[in-house]
Each structure stands twice: as structure tokens, then as C-alpha cells.
């Protein structure tokens, strides 16, 4: 008889690593050899993992390796934005099996419409994948402050300025719409987009092996997430890491959050493009960059000023949480690539020495950080109670 906790630990370890030897599984999970063997054998019987030869270490026979079977168990991760929806299908072990993306008109953010879009996209995705894939969850990243409200399906979006939502019970709306389409067996979980991006970069990207990581993602808004020893810093009521709304200039422009002079109003994409003399509805960071490279002085100074403000805003965050890694995503990555020196210059006003203490890098997952984070959140939930979905022999299902 296997207790559910052991099963969960083995699946988590395999999901994180993709493939492990039985002895590595034992040391990572703290389970003894015979328990690992029983669990692995039953997971092989259930088709969730397979065992085969690993890479040879040189001398002697290659050791047996346990691998997650990517298309046996999968989740869908969604990244919901004001003007687009992106989804990935992630298989157990972390492989991306499928991608889906759709742009839509800005302003069509009625929560029921958004839920219908997620449901329609999810069923299209499910149709495009083989029948044997077992769906164990849907994770949804949203640009807002999320109050989990106890059980995740009841999550409420406390505030999402870019979607225009205030206290919107999107967890219930989406769960009900999904159950109508798929039956009640697909659990839905919601998370803040930047926190999920941060988590994905920590587990599968640029933050691997870091202890304290700050993730800042730039788009129209500026999102932030902080991971400490593998745990997201959420704060007492869920808005820790909202770096974009730290007051940068008390006399600055009004912010969508109701305050004034937030960091977002200074380094947000719209501000930079406008300061460069271009139309933010038509131009993006690449347009500003190519004009600057062609010698346009207004564009050059807009980018330099933004880069300086990025460094100035990061400095107090560095002193506050003492990160070893800072990941700058979205248009902030472009600024880092071309104005690295300006950004780093400003970090000299902190207690750390950038060259030795902090890595400032772009996201290793590229533009996928957030959507992969949403998928990881769904897996996190599914691997917590694998007995709920695992079609395995009865012995595996006991609690
Ligand atoms: Zn603000």
C-alpha cells in the first residue's frame, strides 16, 4: 500500500527533472529503495513513466533511468492579456507539446467573454492532440491581484487595471464554463502573471539555482515577482512584488492604479514610445530602437532615460530583498541588451556589487515565461493529489 504523499513526491521530482535514476529519486524524495521501486513499477503500469537506458557515464553499463512520458498527462497554461490570449500544453516532465495564440481587439475584456475564449481555445487544443492525453488541469495567468479565496476555483481577481476588473469572481466564472464544456473533472487555477513568470524562470529558466530572484516584466504595465528559496513572495494579501506601483516620482503622471508617478508610468512601454515621439498605438520598443540606432536623438534619449529609470527603480528593491538574480523581461530585456551599462550604473547606489553579487539577465524562456508559469501552477495543483486523476491500480490510490 503506497501512501499518496510518496506518490506525489516521486511525480514532482520527475516533473521537475524529466528523467532520474531510481537512486536519485530515492535521495530527492527521501523514500527508501523498495518504496521507490513499488511506485515506479505502478507508474510504469499506468503509462505515466517509462524506464530505459540513460546516457552512459563512460565506463560500464549505462544505468536505468526513469522518465516521465510527456504526452501521458498534460495541462493547459493560459496567459490572458488585454489584447491577446496565449496557451501552451505542457506534458509531465516539462515538455511543451503544443502552442496556441490569438490576438483580439483591445477592450473585449468582459469576464464571461474571456472565459468563453479560454473554453473555446481549450477545446480546440484538446481536439488537436491525441485522445490518450489525460488532462489534469488548466492554469490561467492574469494581469491582476488575485485573492485565492481558500480553494483555487473560487479565486477572485481583486484588481486587474488592464482588464478593467474589480473584485471579479473569475475563478467561479471560468470553472463553471469549463465544467459545462468538459464535465467537472478539469480543475482550474488562477495566478498573477508576473508571479507565475517568476516561478517559471526559477524552476525552468534563468533563475535555476538562484536563492533570491526578482522578476520584472515590462509591457504596457510593469509586473513583478520575487522568489525566495523557491517560494513566491505573495505578501499578507497577495500584492507583494507589485514593483510597477512603487512610487518613483511624487509629481509624476497619474497611474491606472489611482496613484501618481508609479514606476510603471515612467518605464511602461507606452511612456517610452510616447517620449520617443512615436504613436504608442502603432509603434513598439523595436521601432524606437531602430530609430535610435539610425541616429534619432529623441529616441536615443527616451531609451537612455528609461534605462536609467529602470536602474533607479531596481536599486531600492535590491536593498530590500538582496537578490542574486534579476530577470528583466518584455521591453525591459531590450533595454538591458542595449543599455546594460546605464542600468547597472544605477545599482552602484546599493549595498551589493553587481559584478559579483547580482546576475542581471533576460528570461531564459523568452516570451513564454508567463504561460509556462500558468502551466506549472496547474501541475503544482495536480501533483498535489495525483490519486484524484491517476488511473492506476488500486494500491496507488490510498491516501
Ligand atoms: Zn500605480
mmCIF file of C-alpha atoms and ligand atoms in Angstrom:
data_model
loop_
_atom_site.group_PDB
_atom_site.id
_atom_site.type_symbol
_atom_site.label_atom_id
_atom_site.label_comp_id
_atom_site.label_asym_id
_atom_site.label_seq_id
_atom_site.Cartn_x
_atom_site.Cartn_y
_atom_site.Cartn_z
ATOM 1 C CA UNK A 1 0.000 0.000 0.000
ATOM 2 C CA UNK A 2 1.558 3.324 -1.091
ATOM 3 C CA UNK A 3 0.577 6.475 0.719
ATOM 4 C CA UNK A 4 -0.346 9.403 -1.537
ATOM 5 C CA UNK A 5 2.444 11.653 -0.251
ATOM 6 C CA UNK A 6 5.156 9.348 -1.624
ATOM 7 C CA UNK A 7 3.456 9.136 -4.995
ATOM 8 C CA UNK A 8 3.174 12.904 -5.104
ATOM 9 C CA UNK A 9 6.870 13.331 -4.240
ATOM 10 C CA UNK A 10 8.013 10.916 -6.960
ATOM 11 C CA UNK A 11 5.837 12.588 -9.603
ATOM 12 C CA UNK A 12 7.016 16.064 -8.557
ATOM 13 C CA UNK A 13 10.672 15.034 -8.784
ATOM 14 C CA UNK A 14 10.148 13.509 -12.237
ATOM 15 C CA UNK A 15 8.143 16.502 -13.424
ATOM 16 C CA UNK A 16 10.935 18.856 -12.339
ATOM 17 C CA UNK A 17 13.814 16.823 -13.740
ATOM 18 C CA UNK A 18 12.191 14.962 -16.658
ATOM 19 C CA UNK A 19 14.328 11.847 -16.001
ATOM 20 C CA UNK A 20 16.083 10.417 -12.937
ATOM 21 C CA UNK A 21 17.703 7.179 -11.818
ATOM 22 C CA UNK A 22 15.888 5.219 -9.107
ATOM 23 C CA UNK A 23 18.634 6.087 -6.646
ATOM 24 C CA UNK A 24 18.361 9.836 -7.425
ATOM 25 C CA UNK A 25 14.605 9.507 -6.989
ATOM 26 C CA UNK A 26 15.245 7.974 -3.578
ATOM 27 C CA UNK A 27 17.562 10.732 -2.404
ATOM 28 C CA UNK A 28 15.354 13.525 -3.792
ATOM 29 C CA UNK A 29 12.163 12.195 -2.231
ATOM 30 C CA UNK A 30 13.564 10.685 0.963
ATOM 31 C CA UNK A 31 11.789 7.404 0.172
ATOM 32 C CA UNK A 32 13.506 4.065 0.608
ATOM 33 C CA UNK A 33 14.518 1.851 -2.292
ATOM 34 C CA UNK A 34 11.619 -0.568 -2.125
ATOM 35 C CA UNK A 35 9.011 2.214 -1.875
ATOM 36 C CA UNK A 36 10.538 3.942 -4.911
ATOM 37 C CA UNK A 37 10.502 0.620 -6.783
ATOM 38 C CA UNK A 38 6.836 -0.047 -5.978
ATOM 39 C CA UNK A 39 5.781 3.461 -7.015
ATOM 40 C CA UNK A 40 7.849 3.397 -10.224
ATOM 41 C CA UNK A 41 6.502 -0.034 -11.207
ATOM 42 C CA UNK A 42 2.937 1.083 -10.736
ATOM 43 C CA UNK A 43 3.518 4.360 -12.612
ATOM 44 C CA UNK A 44 5.033 2.354 -15.464
ATOM 45 C CA UNK A 45 1.918 0.158 -15.445
ATOM 46 C CA UNK A 46 -0.230 3.296 -15.571
ATOM 47 C CA UNK A 47 1.772 4.590 -18.575
ATOM 48 C CA UNK A 48 2.846 7.810 -16.837
ATOM 49 C CA UNK A 49 6.569 6.948 -16.721
ATOM 50 C CA UNK A 50 8.880 4.598 -18.607
ATOM 51 C CA UNK A 51 12.188 3.066 -17.701
ATOM 52 C CA UNK A 52 15.139 2.735 -20.077
ATOM 53 C CA UNK A 53 18.853 3.168 -20.521
ATOM 54 C CA UNK A 54 20.188 6.605 -19.608
ATOM 55 C CA UNK A 55 23.258 8.273 -21.067
ATOM 56 C CA UNK A 56 26.333 6.178 -20.415
ATOM 57 C CA UNK A 57 28.686 7.676 -17.855
ATOM 58 C CA UNK A 58 31.697 6.328 -19.783
ATOM 59 C CA UNK A 59 32.874 3.167 -18.062
ATOM 60 C CA UNK A 60 30.445 0.277 -17.552
ATOM 61 C CA UNK A 61 26.827 -0.204 -18.495
ATOM 62 C CA UNK A 62 24.561 2.845 -18.694
ATOM 63 C CA UNK A 63 22.256 2.995 -15.674
ATOM 64 C CA UNK A 64 18.487 2.655 -15.887
ATOM 65 C CA UNK A 65 16.646 5.945 -15.938
ATOM 66 C CA UNK A 66 13.006 6.642 -15.048
ATOM 67 C CA UNK A 67 11.416 9.134 -17.450
ATOM 68 C CA UNK A 68 8.105 10.943 -17.419
ATOM 69 C CA UNK A 69 6.068 10.142 -20.562
ATOM 70 C CA UNK A 70 5.307 13.700 -21.753
ATOM 71 C CA UNK A 71 2.029 13.029 -23.574
ATOM 72 C CA UNK A 72 0.563 10.763 -20.898
ATOM 73 C CA UNK A 73 -0.537 13.519 -18.526
ATOM 74 C CA UNK A 74 -0.810 17.190 -19.500
ATOM 75 C CA UNK A 75 -2.153 20.576 -18.508
ATOM 76 C CA UNK A 76 -3.035 23.736 -20.424
ATOM 77 C CA UNK A 77 -1.488 27.023 -19.339
ATOM 78 C CA UNK A 78 -3.111 30.298 -20.389
ATOM 79 C CA UNK A 79 -1.673 33.814 -20.491
ATOM 80 C CA UNK A 80 -4.601 36.234 -20.641
ATOM 81 C CA UNK A 81 -3.794 39.820 -21.666
ATOM 82 C CA UNK A 82 -5.813 42.844 -22.665
ATOM 83 C CA UNK A 83 -5.187 42.244 -26.367
ATOM 84 C CA UNK A 84 -4.223 38.582 -26.723
ATOM 85 C CA UNK A 85 -4.581 35.083 -25.320
ATOM 86 C CA UNK A 86 -1.766 32.551 -25.496
ATOM 87 C CA UNK A 87 -1.844 28.920 -24.401
ATOM 88 C CA UNK A 88 0.640 26.075 -24.158
ATOM 89 C CA UNK A 89 0.098 22.406 -23.482
ATOM 90 C CA UNK A 90 2.744 21.146 -21.092
ATOM 91 C CA UNK A 91 3.302 17.447 -20.578
ATOM 92 C CA UNK A 92 4.529 15.916 -17.342
ATOM 93 C CA UNK A 93 8.301 16.423 -17.276
ATOM 94 C CA UNK A 94 8.009 19.960 -18.640
ATOM 95 C CA UNK A 95 7.928 19.380 -22.389
ATOM 96 C CA UNK A 96 5.794 21.854 -24.375
ATOM 97 C CA UNK A 97 3.572 19.727 -26.608
ATOM 98 C CA UNK A 98 1.509 22.383 -28.299
ATOM 99 C CA UNK A 99 1.068 26.152 -28.636
ATOM 100 C CA UNK A 100 -1.937 28.304 -29.365
ATOM 101 C CA UNK A 101 -2.263 32.049 -29.668
ATOM 102 C CA UNK A 102 -4.889 34.553 -30.685
ATOM 103 C CA UNK A 103 -4.938 38.332 -30.800
ATOM 104 C CA UNK A 104 -8.195 40.110 -30.103
ATOM 105 C CA UNK A 105 -9.470 43.596 -30.004
ATOM 106 C CA UNK A 106 -8.446 45.654 -27.003
ATOM 107 C CA UNK A 107 -11.401 46.328 -24.717
ATOM 108 C CA UNK A 108 -13.150 42.966 -25.206
ATOM 109 C CA UNK A 109 -12.424 42.035 -21.606
ATOM 110 C CA UNK A 110 -15.854 41.131 -20.259
ATOM 111 C CA UNK A 111 -15.031 38.252 -17.846
ATOM 112 C CA UNK A 112 -17.694 35.966 -19.376
ATOM 113 C CA UNK A 113 -16.306 36.685 -22.850
ATOM 114 C CA UNK A 114 -12.758 35.970 -21.641
ATOM 115 C CA UNK A 115 -13.909 32.688 -20.029
ATOM 116 C CA UNK A 116 -15.708 31.681 -23.243
ATOM 117 C CA UNK A 117 -12.495 32.379 -25.178
ATOM 118 C CA UNK A 118 -10.472 30.154 -22.824
ATOM 119 C CA UNK A 119 -13.047 27.356 -23.088
ATOM 120 C CA UNK A 120 -13.237 27.566 -26.896
ATOM 121 C CA UNK A 121 -9.431 27.635 -27.179
ATOM 122 C CA UNK A 122 -9.057 24.737 -24.744
ATOM 123 C CA UNK A 123 -11.476 22.525 -26.639
ATOM 124 C CA UNK A 124 -9.784 23.354 -29.933
ATOM 125 C CA UNK A 125 -6.427 22.420 -28.353
ATOM 126 C CA UNK A 126 -7.857 19.183 -26.898
ATOM 127 C CA UNK A 127 -9.125 18.226 -30.364
ATOM 128 C CA UNK A 128 -5.722 18.814 -31.940
ATOM 129 C CA UNK A 129 -3.977 16.457 -29.507
ATOM 130 C CA UNK A 130 -4.150 12.643 -29.310
ATOM 131 C CA UNK A 131 -7.040 11.078 -27.377
ATOM 132 C CA UNK A 132 -4.780 9.258 -24.906
ATOM 133 C CA UNK A 133 -3.583 12.503 -23.248
ATOM 134 C CA UNK A 134 -5.018 12.752 -19.752
ATOM 135 C CA UNK A 135 -5.954 16.373 -18.924
ATOM 136 C CA UNK A 136 -5.328 17.111 -15.293
ATOM 137 C CA UNK A 137 -5.772 20.858 -15.068
ATOM 138 C CA UNK A 138 -5.903 24.340 -16.505
ATOM 139 C CA UNK A 139 -3.800 27.205 -15.172
ATOM 140 C CA UNK A 140 -4.559 30.787 -16.027
ATOM 141 C CA UNK A 141 -2.198 33.782 -15.687
ATOM 142 C CA UNK A 142 -3.926 37.136 -15.314
ATOM 143 C CA UNK A 143 -2.555 40.674 -15.027
ATOM 144 C CA UNK A 144 -4.081 41.349 -11.638
ATOM 145 C CA UNK A 145 -4.022 40.912 -7.882
ATOM 146 C CA UNK A 146 -5.626 37.596 -7.061
ATOM 147 C CA UNK A 147 -7.326 36.682 -3.847
ATOM 148 C CA UNK A 148 -7.257 32.872 -3.769
ATOM 149 C CA UNK A 149 -10.339 32.756 -1.530
ATOM 150 C CA UNK A 150 -9.443 29.402 0.009
ATOM 151 C CA UNK A 151 -9.985 26.793 -2.681
ATOM 152 C CA UNK A 152 -8.455 27.934 -6.021
ATOM 153 C CA UNK A 153 -11.635 27.607 -8.144
ATOM 154 C CA UNK A 154 -13.181 30.335 -6.018
ATOM 155 C CA UNK A 155 -10.311 32.769 -6.745
ATOM 156 C CA UNK A 156 -11.397 36.359 -7.156
ATOM 157 C CA UNK A 157 -9.484 38.964 -9.146
ATOM 158 C CA UNK A 158 -9.216 41.738 -6.635
ATOM 159 C CA UNK A 159 -7.893 44.284 -9.127
ATOM 160 C CA UNK A 160 -6.822 43.969 -12.762
ATOM 161 C CA UNK A 161 -6.445 47.512 -14.163
ATOM 162 C CA UNK A 162 -5.586 46.484 -17.752
ATOM 163 C CA UNK A 163 -8.723 44.295 -17.907
ATOM 164 C CA UNK A 164 -10.847 46.792 -16.004
ATOM 165 C CA UNK A 165 -11.811 44.166 -13.379
ATOM 166 C CA UNK A 166 -12.512 44.896 -9.726
ATOM 167 C CA UNK A 167 -13.452 42.045 -7.359
ATOM 168 C CA UNK A 168 -14.322 39.816 -10.309
ATOM 169 C CA UNK A 169 -15.064 36.173 -9.337
ATOM 170 C CA UNK A 170 -13.258 34.877 -12.432
ATOM 171 C CA UNK A 171 -12.334 31.556 -10.785
ATOM 172 C CA UNK A 172 -16.004 30.629 -10.476
ATOM 173 C CA UNK A 173 -16.914 32.025 -13.903
ATOM 174 C CA UNK A 174 -14.159 30.031 -15.638
ATOM 175 C CA UNK A 175 -14.670 26.824 -13.621
ATOM 176 C CA UNK A 176 -18.372 26.810 -14.457
ATOM 177 C CA UNK A 177 -17.749 27.478 -18.145
ATOM 178 C CA UNK A 178 -15.114 24.704 -18.251
ATOM 179 C CA UNK A 179 -17.366 22.177 -16.483
ATOM 180 C CA UNK A 180 -20.148 22.923 -18.938
ATOM 181 C CA UNK A 181 -17.828 22.065 -21.796
ATOM 182 C CA UNK A 182 -15.656 19.265 -20.337
ATOM 183 C CA UNK A 183 -17.501 17.913 -17.318
ATOM 184 C CA UNK A 184 -16.334 18.709 -13.804
ATOM 185 C CA UNK A 185 -13.033 16.832 -13.853
ATOM 186 C CA UNK A 186 -10.715 19.616 -15.090
ATOM 187 C CA UNK A 187 -9.567 21.744 -12.135
ATOM 188 C CA UNK A 188 -8.916 25.424 -12.862
ATOM 189 C CA UNK A 189 -6.327 27.536 -11.015
ATOM 190 C CA UNK A 190 -5.546 31.230 -11.391
ATOM 191 C CA UNK A 191 -2.365 33.160 -10.667
ATOM 192 C CA UNK A 192 -0.838 36.594 -11.069
ATOM 193 C CA UNK A 193 1.033 36.773 -14.385
ATOM 194 C CA UNK A 194 4.326 38.199 -13.116
ATOM 195 C CA UNK A 195 4.423 35.831 -10.125
ATOM 196 C CA UNK A 196 3.893 32.886 -12.461
ATOM 197 C CA UNK A 197 6.536 34.181 -14.894
ATOM 198 C CA UNK A 198 8.906 34.491 -11.961
ATOM 199 C CA UNK A 199 8.145 30.954 -10.795
ATOM 200 C CA UNK A 200 8.688 29.517 -14.297
ATOM 201 C CA UNK A 201 12.024 31.296 -14.655
ATOM 202 C CA UNK A 202 13.013 29.969 -11.245
ATOM 203 C CA UNK A 203 12.115 26.338 -11.974
ATOM 204 C CA UNK A 204 12.912 26.054 -15.686
ATOM 205 C CA UNK A 205 14.714 29.234 -16.746
ATOM 206 C CA UNK A 206 17.224 31.924 -15.826
ATOM 207 C CA UNK A 207 16.661 31.639 -12.082
ATOM 208 C CA UNK A 208 17.670 27.982 -11.718
ATOM 209 C CA UNK A 209 19.982 27.596 -8.752
ATOM 210 C CA UNK A 210 19.302 31.156 -7.541
ATOM 211 C CA UNK A 211 18.264 31.777 -3.951
ATOM 212 C CA UNK A 212 16.501 35.106 -4.241
ATOM 213 C CA UNK A 213 15.253 36.111 -7.661
ATOM 214 C CA UNK A 214 13.468 39.291 -8.755
ATOM 215 C CA UNK A 215 11.496 39.076 -11.999
ATOM 216 C CA UNK A 216 10.276 42.275 -13.660
ATOM 217 C CA UNK A 217 8.181 42.021 -16.782
ATOM 218 C CA UNK A 218 7.542 45.041 -18.967
ATOM 219 C CA UNK A 219 4.596 45.586 -21.268
ATOM 220 C CA UNK A 220 2.025 48.394 -21.078
ATOM 221 C CA UNK A 221 2.138 47.688 -17.343
ATOM 222 C CA UNK A 222 5.117 46.627 -15.242
ATOM 223 C CA UNK A 223 4.659 43.383 -13.308
ATOM 224 C CA UNK A 224 6.996 41.974 -10.727
ATOM 225 C CA UNK A 225 7.534 38.795 -8.765
ATOM 226 C CA UNK A 226 10.010 37.789 -6.080
ATOM 227 C CA UNK A 227 11.002 34.172 -5.408
ATOM 228 C CA UNK A 228 12.768 33.327 -2.162
ATOM 229 C CA UNK A 229 14.183 29.795 -1.840
ATOM 230 C CA UNK A 230 11.704 28.527 -4.387
ATOM 231 C CA UNK A 231 8.655 30.138 -2.823
ATOM 232 C CA UNK A 232 6.891 33.147 -4.347
ATOM 233 C CA UNK A 233 6.690 36.099 -2.016
ATOM 234 C CA UNK A 234 2.959 36.810 -2.073
ATOM 235 C CA UNK A 235 2.547 39.057 0.947
ATOM 236 C CA UNK A 236 -0.233 39.176 3.504
ATOM 237 C CA UNK A 237 -2.961 39.883 0.957
ATOM 238 C CA UNK A 238 -1.418 38.890 -2.362
ATOM 239 C CA UNK A 239 0.159 42.018 -3.808
ATOM 240 C CA UNK A 240 3.804 41.657 -2.771
ATOM 241 C CA UNK A 241 6.041 42.133 -5.792
ATOM 242 C CA UNK A 242 3.833 44.799 -7.416
ATOM 243 C CA UNK A 243 7.039 46.633 -8.230
ATOM 244 C CA UNK A 244 5.403 48.625 -11.030
ATOM 245 C CA UNK A 245 3.404 50.602 -8.479
ATOM 246 C CA UNK A 246 6.268 51.695 -6.279
ATOM 247 C CA UNK A 247 6.153 55.492 -6.300
ATOM 248 C CA UNK A 248 9.020 56.719 -8.443
ATOM 249 C CA UNK A 249 8.131 60.399 -8.871
ATOM 250 C CA UNK A 250 5.653 62.001 -6.433
ATOM 251 C CA UNK A 251 4.942 64.731 -9.014
ATOM 252 C CA UNK A 252 4.681 62.289 -11.910
ATOM 253 C CA UNK A 253 1.822 61.280 -14.180
ATOM 254 C CA UNK A 254 -1.373 59.673 -12.835
ATOM 255 C CA UNK A 255 -1.274 55.859 -12.807
ATOM 256 C CA UNK A 256 -4.075 53.397 -13.646
ATOM 257 C CA UNK A 257 -3.917 52.200 -10.043
ATOM 258 C CA UNK A 258 -5.182 55.585 -8.811
ATOM 259 C CA UNK A 259 -1.817 56.778 -7.526
ATOM 260 C CA UNK A 260 0.656 59.118 -9.196
ATOM 261 C CA UNK A 261 4.192 58.724 -10.518
ATOM 262 C CA UNK A 262 4.379 54.918 -10.152
ATOM 263 C CA UNK A 263 7.459 53.275 -11.737
ATOM 264 C CA UNK A 264 5.101 51.935 -14.433
ATOM 265 C CA UNK A 265 4.250 55.492 -15.565
ATOM 266 C CA UNK A 266 7.976 56.097 -16.182
ATOM 267 C CA UNK A 267 9.249 52.817 -17.698
ATOM 268 C CA UNK A 268 5.990 51.367 -19.117
ATOM 269 C CA UNK A 269 6.099 50.730 -22.864
ATOM 270 C CA UNK A 270 3.518 53.418 -23.697
ATOM 271 C CA UNK A 271 5.531 56.084 -21.869
ATOM 272 C CA UNK A 272 8.790 55.196 -23.610
ATOM 273 C CA UNK A 273 7.212 55.121 -27.068
ATOM 274 C CA UNK A 274 5.442 58.461 -26.469
ATOM 275 C CA UNK A 275 8.636 60.044 -25.100
ATOM 276 C CA UNK A 276 10.367 58.899 -28.287
ATOM 277 C CA UNK A 277 7.823 60.921 -30.267
ATOM 278 C CA UNK A 278 6.085 57.851 -31.753
ATOM 279 C CA UNK A 279 2.461 56.719 -31.552
ATOM 280 C CA UNK A 280 2.141 54.025 -28.826
ATOM 281 C CA UNK A 281 -0.881 52.560 -30.626
ATOM 282 C CA UNK A 282 1.234 51.855 -33.688
ATOM 283 C CA UNK A 283 4.867 51.573 -32.564
ATOM 284 C CA UNK A 284 6.674 49.275 -30.154
ATOM 285 C CA UNK A 285 10.094 49.110 -28.500
ATOM 286 C CA UNK A 286 11.746 47.753 -31.674
ATOM 287 C CA UNK A 287 10.633 50.819 -33.650
ATOM 288 C CA UNK A 288 12.129 53.141 -31.025
ATOM 289 C CA UNK A 289 15.319 51.092 -31.007
ATOM 290 C CA UNK A 290 15.794 51.078 -34.784
ATOM 291 C CA UNK A 291 15.123 54.836 -34.980
ATOM 292 C CA UNK A 292 17.665 55.366 -32.174
ATOM 293 C CA UNK A 293 20.223 53.213 -33.982
ATOM 294 C CA UNK A 294 19.599 55.224 -37.162
ATOM 295 C CA UNK A 295 20.588 58.351 -35.216
ATOM 296 C CA UNK A 296 17.258 59.789 -33.999
ATOM 297 C CA UNK A 297 18.270 61.841 -30.929
ATOM 298 C CA UNK A 298 14.752 61.893 -29.367
ATOM 299 C CA UNK A 299 14.547 58.103 -29.497
ATOM 300 C CA UNK A 300 18.086 57.758 -28.139
ATOM 301 C CA UNK A 301 17.372 59.967 -25.141
ATOM 302 C CA UNK A 302 13.983 58.288 -24.477
ATOM 303 C CA UNK A 303 15.705 54.887 -24.270
ATOM 304 C CA UNK A 304 18.607 56.152 -22.179
ATOM 305 C CA UNK A 305 16.241 57.887 -19.750
ATOM 306 C CA UNK A 306 14.122 54.726 -19.473
ATOM 307 C CA UNK A 307 17.201 52.578 -18.836
ATOM 308 C CA UNK A 308 18.359 54.967 -16.112
ATOM 309 C CA UNK A 309 14.889 54.824 -14.513
ATOM 310 C CA UNK A 310 14.952 51.006 -14.668
ATOM 311 C CA UNK A 311 18.201 51.000 -12.663
ATOM 312 C CA UNK A 312 16.973 53.677 -10.254
ATOM 313 C CA UNK A 313 13.769 51.732 -9.573
ATOM 314 C CA UNK A 314 15.620 48.437 -9.101
ATOM 315 C CA UNK A 315 18.113 49.879 -6.599
ATOM 316 C CA UNK A 316 15.731 50.072 -3.595
ATOM 317 C CA UNK A 317 14.337 46.632 -4.482
ATOM 318 C CA UNK A 318 17.888 45.264 -4.409
ATOM 319 C CA UNK A 319 18.470 46.758 -0.977
ATOM 320 C CA UNK A 320 15.153 45.402 0.228
ATOM 321 C CA UNK A 321 15.377 41.746 -0.857
ATOM 322 C CA UNK A 322 19.094 41.256 -1.725
ATOM 323 C CA UNK A 323 18.569 39.165 -4.893
ATOM 324 C CA UNK A 324 21.298 37.086 -6.535
ATOM 325 C CA UNK A 325 19.401 37.142 -9.847
ATOM 326 C CA UNK A 326 17.298 39.824 -11.542
ATOM 327 C CA UNK A 327 15.388 38.785 -14.663
ATOM 328 C CA UNK A 328 14.167 41.588 -16.918
ATOM 329 C CA UNK A 329 11.503 40.509 -19.422
ATOM 330 C CA UNK A 330 9.479 42.107 -22.228
ATOM 331 C CA UNK A 331 10.726 45.503 -23.408
ATOM 332 C CA UNK A 332 12.932 45.717 -20.302
ATOM 333 C CA UNK A 333 15.026 42.892 -21.765
ATOM 334 C CA UNK A 334 15.549 45.021 -24.886
ATOM 335 C CA UNK A 335 16.705 47.912 -22.680
ATOM 336 C CA UNK A 336 19.047 45.543 -20.827
ATOM 337 C CA UNK A 337 20.540 44.297 -24.066
ATOM 338 C CA UNK A 338 21.307 47.769 -25.401
ATOM 339 C CA UNK A 339 21.678 49.928 -22.262
ATOM 340 C CA UNK A 340 23.082 47.441 -19.783
ATOM 341 C CA UNK A 341 25.775 49.800 -18.588
ATOM 342 C CA UNK A 342 23.245 52.575 -17.781
ATOM 343 C CA UNK A 343 21.023 50.187 -15.791
ATOM 344 C CA UNK A 344 23.947 48.682 -13.868
ATOM 345 C CA UNK A 345 25.417 52.146 -13.151
ATOM 346 C CA UNK A 346 22.369 52.911 -11.007
ATOM 347 C CA UNK A 347 22.812 49.744 -8.963
ATOM 348 C CA UNK A 348 26.033 51.213 -7.548
ATOM 349 C CA UNK A 349 23.791 53.006 -5.040
ATOM 350 C CA UNK A 350 23.018 49.687 -3.413
ATOM 351 C CA UNK A 351 24.880 47.585 -0.918
ATOM 352 C CA UNK A 352 25.735 44.947 -3.495
ATOM 353 C CA UNK A 353 28.498 44.798 -6.076
ATOM 354 C CA UNK A 354 26.771 43.884 -9.323
ATOM 355 C CA UNK A 355 29.755 42.150 -10.862
ATOM 356 C CA UNK A 356 29.977 39.649 -8.035
ATOM 357 C CA UNK A 357 26.615 39.704 -6.229
ATOM 358 C CA UNK A 358 23.860 40.007 -8.827
ATOM 359 C CA UNK A 359 23.234 38.483 -12.230
ATOM 360 C CA UNK A 360 21.026 40.783 -14.280
ATOM 361 C CA UNK A 361 19.729 38.758 -17.224
ATOM 362 C CA UNK A 362 16.906 38.316 -19.719
ATOM 363 C CA UNK A 363 14.394 35.454 -19.331
ATOM 364 C CA UNK A 364 15.677 32.032 -20.471
ATOM 365 C CA UNK A 365 12.133 31.076 -21.509
ATOM 366 C CA UNK A 366 11.821 34.156 -23.746
ATOM 367 C CA UNK A 367 8.262 35.332 -24.111
ATOM 368 C CA UNK A 368 6.992 32.004 -22.708
ATOM 369 C CA UNK A 369 7.796 32.628 -19.021
ATOM 370 C CA UNK A 370 4.260 33.608 -18.013
ATOM 371 C CA UNK A 371 2.359 30.978 -19.982
ATOM 372 C CA UNK A 372 4.752 28.230 -18.802
ATOM 373 C CA UNK A 373 4.260 29.533 -15.245
ATOM 374 C CA UNK A 374 0.497 29.107 -15.681
ATOM 375 C CA UNK A 375 1.016 25.504 -16.802
ATOM 376 C CA UNK A 376 3.366 24.881 -13.872
ATOM 377 C CA UNK A 377 0.695 26.199 -11.491
ATOM 378 C CA UNK A 378 -1.820 23.713 -12.908
ATOM 379 C CA UNK A 379 0.726 20.888 -12.469
ATOM 380 C CA UNK A 380 1.532 22.048 -8.955
ATOM 381 C CA UNK A 381 -2.116 21.541 -8.093
ATOM 382 C CA UNK A 382 -2.488 18.254 -9.997
ATOM 383 C CA UNK A 383 0.645 16.692 -8.478
ATOM 384 C CA UNK A 384 -0.507 17.643 -5.020
ATOM 385 C CA UNK A 385 -3.233 14.984 -5.153
ATOM 386 C CA UNK A 386 -2.332 12.615 -8.012
ATOM 387 C CA UNK A 387 -4.689 9.967 -6.633
ATOM 388 C CA UNK A 388 -7.549 12.114 -7.950
ATOM 389 C CA UNK A 389 -6.682 11.544 -11.588
ATOM 390 C CA UNK A 390 -4.287 8.643 -11.791
ATOM 391 C CA UNK A 391 -5.862 5.665 -13.495
ATOM 392 C CA UNK A 392 -3.571 3.265 -11.692
ATOM 393 C CA UNK A 393 -4.039 0.063 -9.737
ATOM 394 C CA UNK A 394 -5.990 0.486 -6.507
ATOM 395 C CA UNK A 395 -2.881 0.267 -4.285
ATOM 396 C CA UNK A 396 -1.689 3.661 -5.543
ATOM 397 C CA UNK A 397 -4.864 5.456 -4.702
ATOM 398 C CA UNK A 398 -4.892 5.169 -0.952
ATOM 399 C CA UNK A 399 -4.326 8.440 0.886
HETATM 400 ZN ZN1 LIG B 1 0.338 52.660 -9.983
#
